[in-house]
Coordinates of C-alpha atoms in Angstrom, one line a residue:
X74 CA 7.3 119.6 27.4
X75 CA 3.9 119.6 29.1
X76 CA 2.1 119.1 25.8
X77 CA 0.4 115.8 26.8
X78 CA -2.3 115.2 29.2
X79 CA -1.8 112.7 31.9
X80 CA -3.3 109.2 31.1
X81 CA -6.7 108.5 32.6
X82 CA -6.6 107.2 36.2
X83 CA -7.7 103.6 36.8
X84 CA -11.3 102.9 37.6
X85 CA -12.1 101.7 41.1
X86 CA -12.6 98.1 39.8
X87 CA -9.1 98.2 38.2
X88 CA -7.6 99.5 41.5
X89 CA -9.3 96.7 43.3
X90 CA -7.8 94.2 40.9
X91 CA -4.3 95.8 41.5
X92 CA -4.8 95.5 45.3
X93 CA -5.7 91.8 45.0
X94 CA -2.8 91.1 42.7
X95 CA -0.3 92.7 45.0
X96 CA -1.6 90.6 47.9
X97 CA -0.9 87.3 46.1
X98 CA 1.7 85.2 47.9
X99 CA 4.5 84.5 45.4
X100 CA 6.7 82.7 47.9
X101 CA 10.0 83.8 49.4
X102 CA 12.0 86.5 47.7
X103 CA 15.0 85.5 45.7
X104 CA 18.1 87.5 44.7
X105 CA 19.1 85.0 42.0
X106 CA 18.2 86.2 38.6
X107 CA 17.1 83.9 35.7
X108 CA 19.9 84.0 33.3
X109 CA 19.4 80.7 31.5
X110 CA 16.5 79.7 29.3
X111 CA 15.6 76.4 30.8
X112 CA 12.2 76.0 29.1
X113 CA 10.6 75.3 25.7
X114 CA 10.7 78.7 23.9
X115 CA 9.7 79.4 20.4
X116 CA 12.3 81.4 18.4
X117 CA 11.0 83.8 15.9
X118 CA 11.1 82.2 12.5
X119 CA 13.7 83.4 10.0
X120 CA 12.7 83.6 6.3
X121 CA 14.7 81.6 3.8
X122 CA 17.1 83.4 1.5
X123 CA 16.4 84.0 -2.2
X124 CA 19.1 83.2 -4.7
X125 CA 19.8 86.9 -5.1
X126 CA 20.1 87.5 -1.3
X127 CA 22.4 84.5 -0.9
X128 CA 24.7 86.0 -3.6
X129 CA 24.7 89.4 -1.9
X130 CA 25.5 87.7 1.4
X131 CA 28.5 85.8 0.0
X132 CA 29.7 89.0 -1.7
X133 CA 29.5 90.8 1.7
X134 CA 31.3 88.0 3.4
X135 CA 34.2 88.1 1.0
X136 CA 34.6 91.9 1.3
X137 CA 34.6 91.9 5.1
X138 CA 37.1 89.0 5.2
X139 CA 39.3 91.1 2.9
X140 CA 39.5 93.9 5.4
X141 CA 39.8 91.9 8.6
X142 CA 42.7 92.3 11.0
X143 CA 45.7 90.0 10.5
X144 CA 45.6 86.8 12.5
X145 CA 48.6 88.0 14.6
X146 CA 46.5 91.0 15.9
X147 CA 45.5 90.6 19.6
X148 CA 41.9 91.6 18.7
X149 CA 41.6 89.2 15.7
X150 CA 39.8 86.4 17.6
X151 CA 37.1 88.8 18.7
X152 CA 36.7 90.3 15.2
X153 CA 36.5 86.8 13.7
X154 CA 33.9 85.8 16.2
X155 CA 31.8 88.9 15.4
X156 CA 31.8 88.4 11.6
X157 CA 29.5 85.5 11.4
X158 CA 26.7 84.4 9.1
X159 CA 24.2 85.8 11.6
X160 CA 26.0 89.2 11.7
X161 CA 26.1 89.5 7.9
X162 CA 22.4 88.7 7.7
X163 CA 21.4 91.2 10.3
X164 CA 23.3 94.0 8.6
X165 CA 21.8 93.1 5.2
X166 CA 18.2 93.0 6.7
X167 CA 18.8 96.3 8.4
X168 CA 19.6 97.9 5.1
X169 CA 16.8 96.2 3.2
X170 CA 19.3 93.9 1.3
X171 CA 21.0 97.0 -0.3
X172 CA 24.6 95.6 -0.7
X173 CA 26.4 98.9 -0.7
X174 CA 24.5 100.3 2.3
X175 CA 25.0 97.1 4.3
X176 CA 28.7 97.0 3.3
X177 CA 29.2 100.6 4.5
X178 CA 27.3 100.0 7.7
X179 CA 29.2 96.7 8.6
X180 CA 32.5 98.2 7.8
X181 CA 31.8 101.2 10.0
X182 CA 30.9 98.8 12.9
X183 CA 34.0 96.7 12.4
X184 CA 36.2 99.8 12.6
X185 CA 34.2 101.1 15.6
X186 CA 34.6 97.8 17.4
X187 CA 38.4 97.9 16.9
X188 CA 38.5 101.2 18.6
X189 CA 35.8 100.9 21.2
X190 CA 36.3 97.2 22.0
X191 CA 32.7 96.9 23.3
X192 CA 33.1 93.2 24.2
X193 CA 36.1 94.0 26.4
X194 CA 34.6 96.8 28.6
X195 CA 35.9 96.3 32.1
X196 CA 33.2 95.0 34.4
X197 CA 34.8 96.8 37.4
X198 CA 34.5 100.1 35.5
X199 CA 30.8 99.5 34.8
X200 CA 29.8 98.0 38.2
X201 CA 29.0 101.4 39.9
X202 CA 26.3 102.0 37.2
X203 CA 24.6 98.8 38.3
X204 CA 24.5 99.4 42.1
X205 CA 20.8 100.5 42.2
X206 CA 19.4 98.0 39.7
X207 CA 18.5 100.6 37.1
X208 CA 19.4 98.2 34.3
X209 CA 19.8 94.4 34.5
X210 CA 18.8 91.1 32.9
X211 CA 16.2 88.7 34.4
X212 CA 14.1 86.1 32.6
X213 CA 13.3 85.3 29.0
X214 CA 10.2 86.0 26.9
X215 CA 8.2 83.4 25.1
X216 CA 10.5 83.6 22.1
X217 CA 13.6 82.9 24.3
X218 CA 14.8 86.5 24.2
X219 CA 16.7 87.6 27.4
X220 CA 14.7 90.3 29.2
X221 CA 16.6 93.6 29.8
X222 CA 14.9 95.5 32.6
X223 CA 15.3 99.2 32.9
X224 CA 14.1 101.4 35.7
X225 CA 14.7 105.1 35.1
X226 CA 13.8 106.1 38.7
X227 CA 16.9 104.3 39.9
X228 CA 19.3 106.4 37.9
X229 CA 22.4 106.9 40.1
X230 CA 25.0 108.5 37.8
X231 CA 25.8 111.7 36.0
X232 CA 28.8 110.3 34.2
X233 CA 27.5 110.4 30.6
X234 CA 30.4 108.5 29.1
X235 CA 30.0 105.6 31.6
X236 CA 26.2 105.6 31.1
X237 CA 26.7 105.0 27.4
X238 CA 29.4 102.4 28.0
X239 CA 27.0 100.7 30.5
X240 CA 24.4 100.4 27.7
X241 CA 27.0 98.9 25.4
X242 CA 28.2 96.6 28.1
X243 CA 24.7 95.3 28.7
X244 CA 24.1 94.8 24.9
X245 CA 27.2 92.6 24.7
X246 CA 26.3 90.7 27.9
X247 CA 22.7 90.2 26.7
X248 CA 24.1 88.7 23.4
X249 CA 26.0 86.3 25.5
X250 CA 22.8 85.3 27.3
X251 CA 20.9 84.4 24.2
X252 CA 20.1 80.7 23.9
X253 CA 20.2 78.7 20.7
X254 CA 18.4 80.2 17.7
X255 CA 17.8 83.5 19.4
X256 CA 19.5 86.7 18.2
X257 CA 17.7 89.6 19.8
X258 CA 16.6 91.0 23.2
X259 CA 13.3 91.9 24.9
X260 CA 13.4 95.2 26.9
X261 CA 11.1 96.2 29.6
X262 CA 11.2 99.9 30.7
X263 CA 9.5 100.3 34.0
X264 CA 8.5 103.9 34.7
X265 CA 6.8 103.1 38.0
X266 CA 7.4 106.0 40.5
X267 CA 9.4 107.9 38.0
X268 CA 9.3 111.7 37.7
X269 CA 10.4 114.0 34.8
X270 CA 13.8 114.4 36.6
X271 CA 14.4 110.7 35.9
X272 CA 13.5 110.9 32.2
X273 CA 16.6 110.3 30.0
X274 CA 17.5 113.4 28.0
X275 CA 16.7 113.6 24.3
X276 CA 20.5 113.6 23.8
X277 CA 21.1 110.4 25.7
X278 CA 18.2 108.7 23.9
X279 CA 19.6 109.7 20.5
X280 CA 23.0 108.3 21.5
X281 CA 21.4 105.1 22.6
X282 CA 19.4 104.8 19.3
X283 CA 22.5 105.6 17.3
X284 CA 24.5 102.8 18.9
X285 CA 21.6 100.3 18.8
X286 CA 20.7 101.2 15.2
X287 CA 24.2 101.5 13.7
X288 CA 26.2 99.0 15.6
X289 CA 23.6 96.5 16.9
X290 CA 21.0 96.3 14.1
X291 CA 18.2 93.8 14.5
X292 CA 19.2 93.1 18.2
X293 CA 16.1 94.6 19.5
X294 CA 13.3 92.0 19.3
X295 CA 10.6 93.8 21.2
X296 CA 10.4 96.6 23.9
X297 CA 7.7 97.1 26.5
X298 CA 7.0 100.4 28.2
X299 CA 5.4 99.9 31.6
X300 CA 3.4 102.7 33.5
X301 CA 4.3 105.2 30.9
X302 CA 4.0 108.7 32.2
X303 CA 3.1 111.9 30.3
X304 CA 6.7 113.1 30.1
X305 CA 7.9 109.9 28.4
X306 CA 5.3 110.5 25.6
X307 CA 6.7 113.9 25.1
X308 CA 10.3 112.6 24.8
X309 CA 9.0 109.7 22.6
X310 CA 7.4 112.2 20.2
X311 CA 10.7 114.1 20.0
X312 CA 12.9 111.1 19.3
X313 CA 10.5 109.1 17.0
X314 CA 11.6 110.9 13.9
X315 CA 15.1 109.6 14.4
X316 CA 13.9 106.0 14.7
X317 CA 13.7 103.4 12.0
X318 CA 10.0 102.7 11.4
X319 CA 10.6 99.0 12.0
X320 CA 12.3 99.7 15.3
X321 CA 9.6 102.1 16.4
X322 CA 6.9 99.5 15.7
X323 CA 8.7 97.1 18.1
X324 CA 7.9 99.4 21.0
X325 CA 4.7 98.3 22.8
X326 CA 3.0 100.2 25.6
X327 CA 1.7 98.0 28.4
X328 CA -1.8 98.2 30.0
X329 CA -1.6 98.5 33.7
X330 CA -3.7 95.6 34.8
X331 CA -6.4 93.8 32.8
X332 CA -8.5 96.9 32.0
X333 CA -7.6 99.0 28.9
X334 CA -7.2 102.7 29.1
X335 CA -6.8 105.7 26.9
X336 CA -4.2 104.9 24.2
X337 CA -4.5 108.0 22.2
X338 CA -1.2 109.4 23.3
X339 CA 0.7 107.2 20.8
X340 CA 0.0 105.2 17.6
X341 CA 2.1 102.3 18.9
X342 CA 0.3 99.1 20.0
X343 CA -0.9 98.6 23.6
X344 CA -0.5 95.1 25.0
X345 CA -0.7 92.9 28.1
X346 CA 2.8 91.9 29.2
X347 CA 1.8 88.4 30.3
X348 CA 0.9 87.5 26.7
X349 CA 4.5 87.8 25.8
X350 CA 6.3 86.5 28.9
X351 CA 5.4 83.4 30.9
X352 CA 4.4 84.1 34.5
X353 CA 7.4 82.2 36.0
X354 CA 9.8 84.2 33.8
X355 CA 8.2 87.6 34.7
X356 CA 8.9 89.4 37.9
X357 CA 6.0 89.7 40.3
X358 CA 6.3 93.5 40.2
X359 CA 4.7 93.3 36.7
X360 CA 1.1 92.5 36.1
X361 CA 0.8 88.7 35.5
X362 CA 4.2 87.9 36.9
X363 CA 5.0 85.4 39.7
X364 CA 8.8 85.4 39.9
X365 CA 9.4 87.0 43.3
X366 CA 12.7 88.7 42.7
X367 CA 14.5 91.5 44.4
X368 CA 17.6 93.0 42.9
X369 CA 20.8 92.9 44.9
X370 CA 24.0 93.8 43.3
X371 CA 26.5 91.2 44.4
X372 CA 24.4 88.1 43.6
X373 CA 23.3 89.6 40.3
X374 CA 26.9 90.7 39.3
X375 CA 28.4 87.3 40.2
X376 CA 25.8 85.4 38.2
X377 CA 26.0 87.7 35.2
X378 CA 29.8 87.4 35.0
X379 CA 29.7 83.7 35.5
X380 CA 27.4 83.3 32.5
X381 CA 28.9 85.9 30.3
X382 CA 32.6 86.1 31.1
X383 CA 34.9 87.6 33.8
X384 CA 36.2 90.0 32.7
X385 CA 34.9 89.0 29.2
X386 CA 34.4 86.1 26.9
X387 CA 35.2 85.7 23.2
X388 CA 32.2 84.2 21.3
X389 CA 30.9 83.5 17.9
X390 CA 28.0 85.9 17.5
X391 CA 24.6 84.4 16.8

């Protein structure tokens, strides 16, 4: 897959800035993540519905209600909580307001949830996947989206089934962290110190995209790729054809420091992370961040389950 050249190395002035930034005193290290949006965020605006869209939405609602589980079923409260106005709108938007396509998509998800029960995945089963801090929530972006941090270099498992369930578990927990008027997530993928051996396989990436696209439409608000290495661009080129163009355009590549560099490896936008996340919400490991956080499993796990349910919590989906 060595079809891409490595990105240009930083100039000496950029390296100097990086050294200065790393020497900044951000205070004592904390192991308590930020899992509540206690600040004035600005939710992305939602367009008002046309009369035709409102009619399609009502039609979809009536159809889904007609196929729901009986109230006596043990899973009924969870299914009822999932089929909300927000859910219906997301599926309609994901299928460009094509009623039949949205109906099929949502019905497939409802059936998938009955079988998979993604909101009831046992935290004790998932916990080993989280031991190294390869995937966790910490902070919120300027739009109030929970920040889902991923560090491929910390991959600690070869159990493919549990890896996928861990992704689904995180998606469900992230939804429960969303504050009022927020319905999607921000993702930061940090490739610092990663090698090609840590790179997710194309198969795993496709499974992730399948679950995200088919069962969690419109849940990705924005994604940032930090310290992107050449091998990620190779994988990205391979999986891009399987991605919805809207989803693909939500992926931003992050400049390392203030100086721009060669961005010819991808047509996606290059950005500065601190323009999207306030410094106090952004870990000090990232350029522009001042939140001096170090992941430790037990404090994180306790805080996450306290906020999102132990073992799980039935909610009305935003």
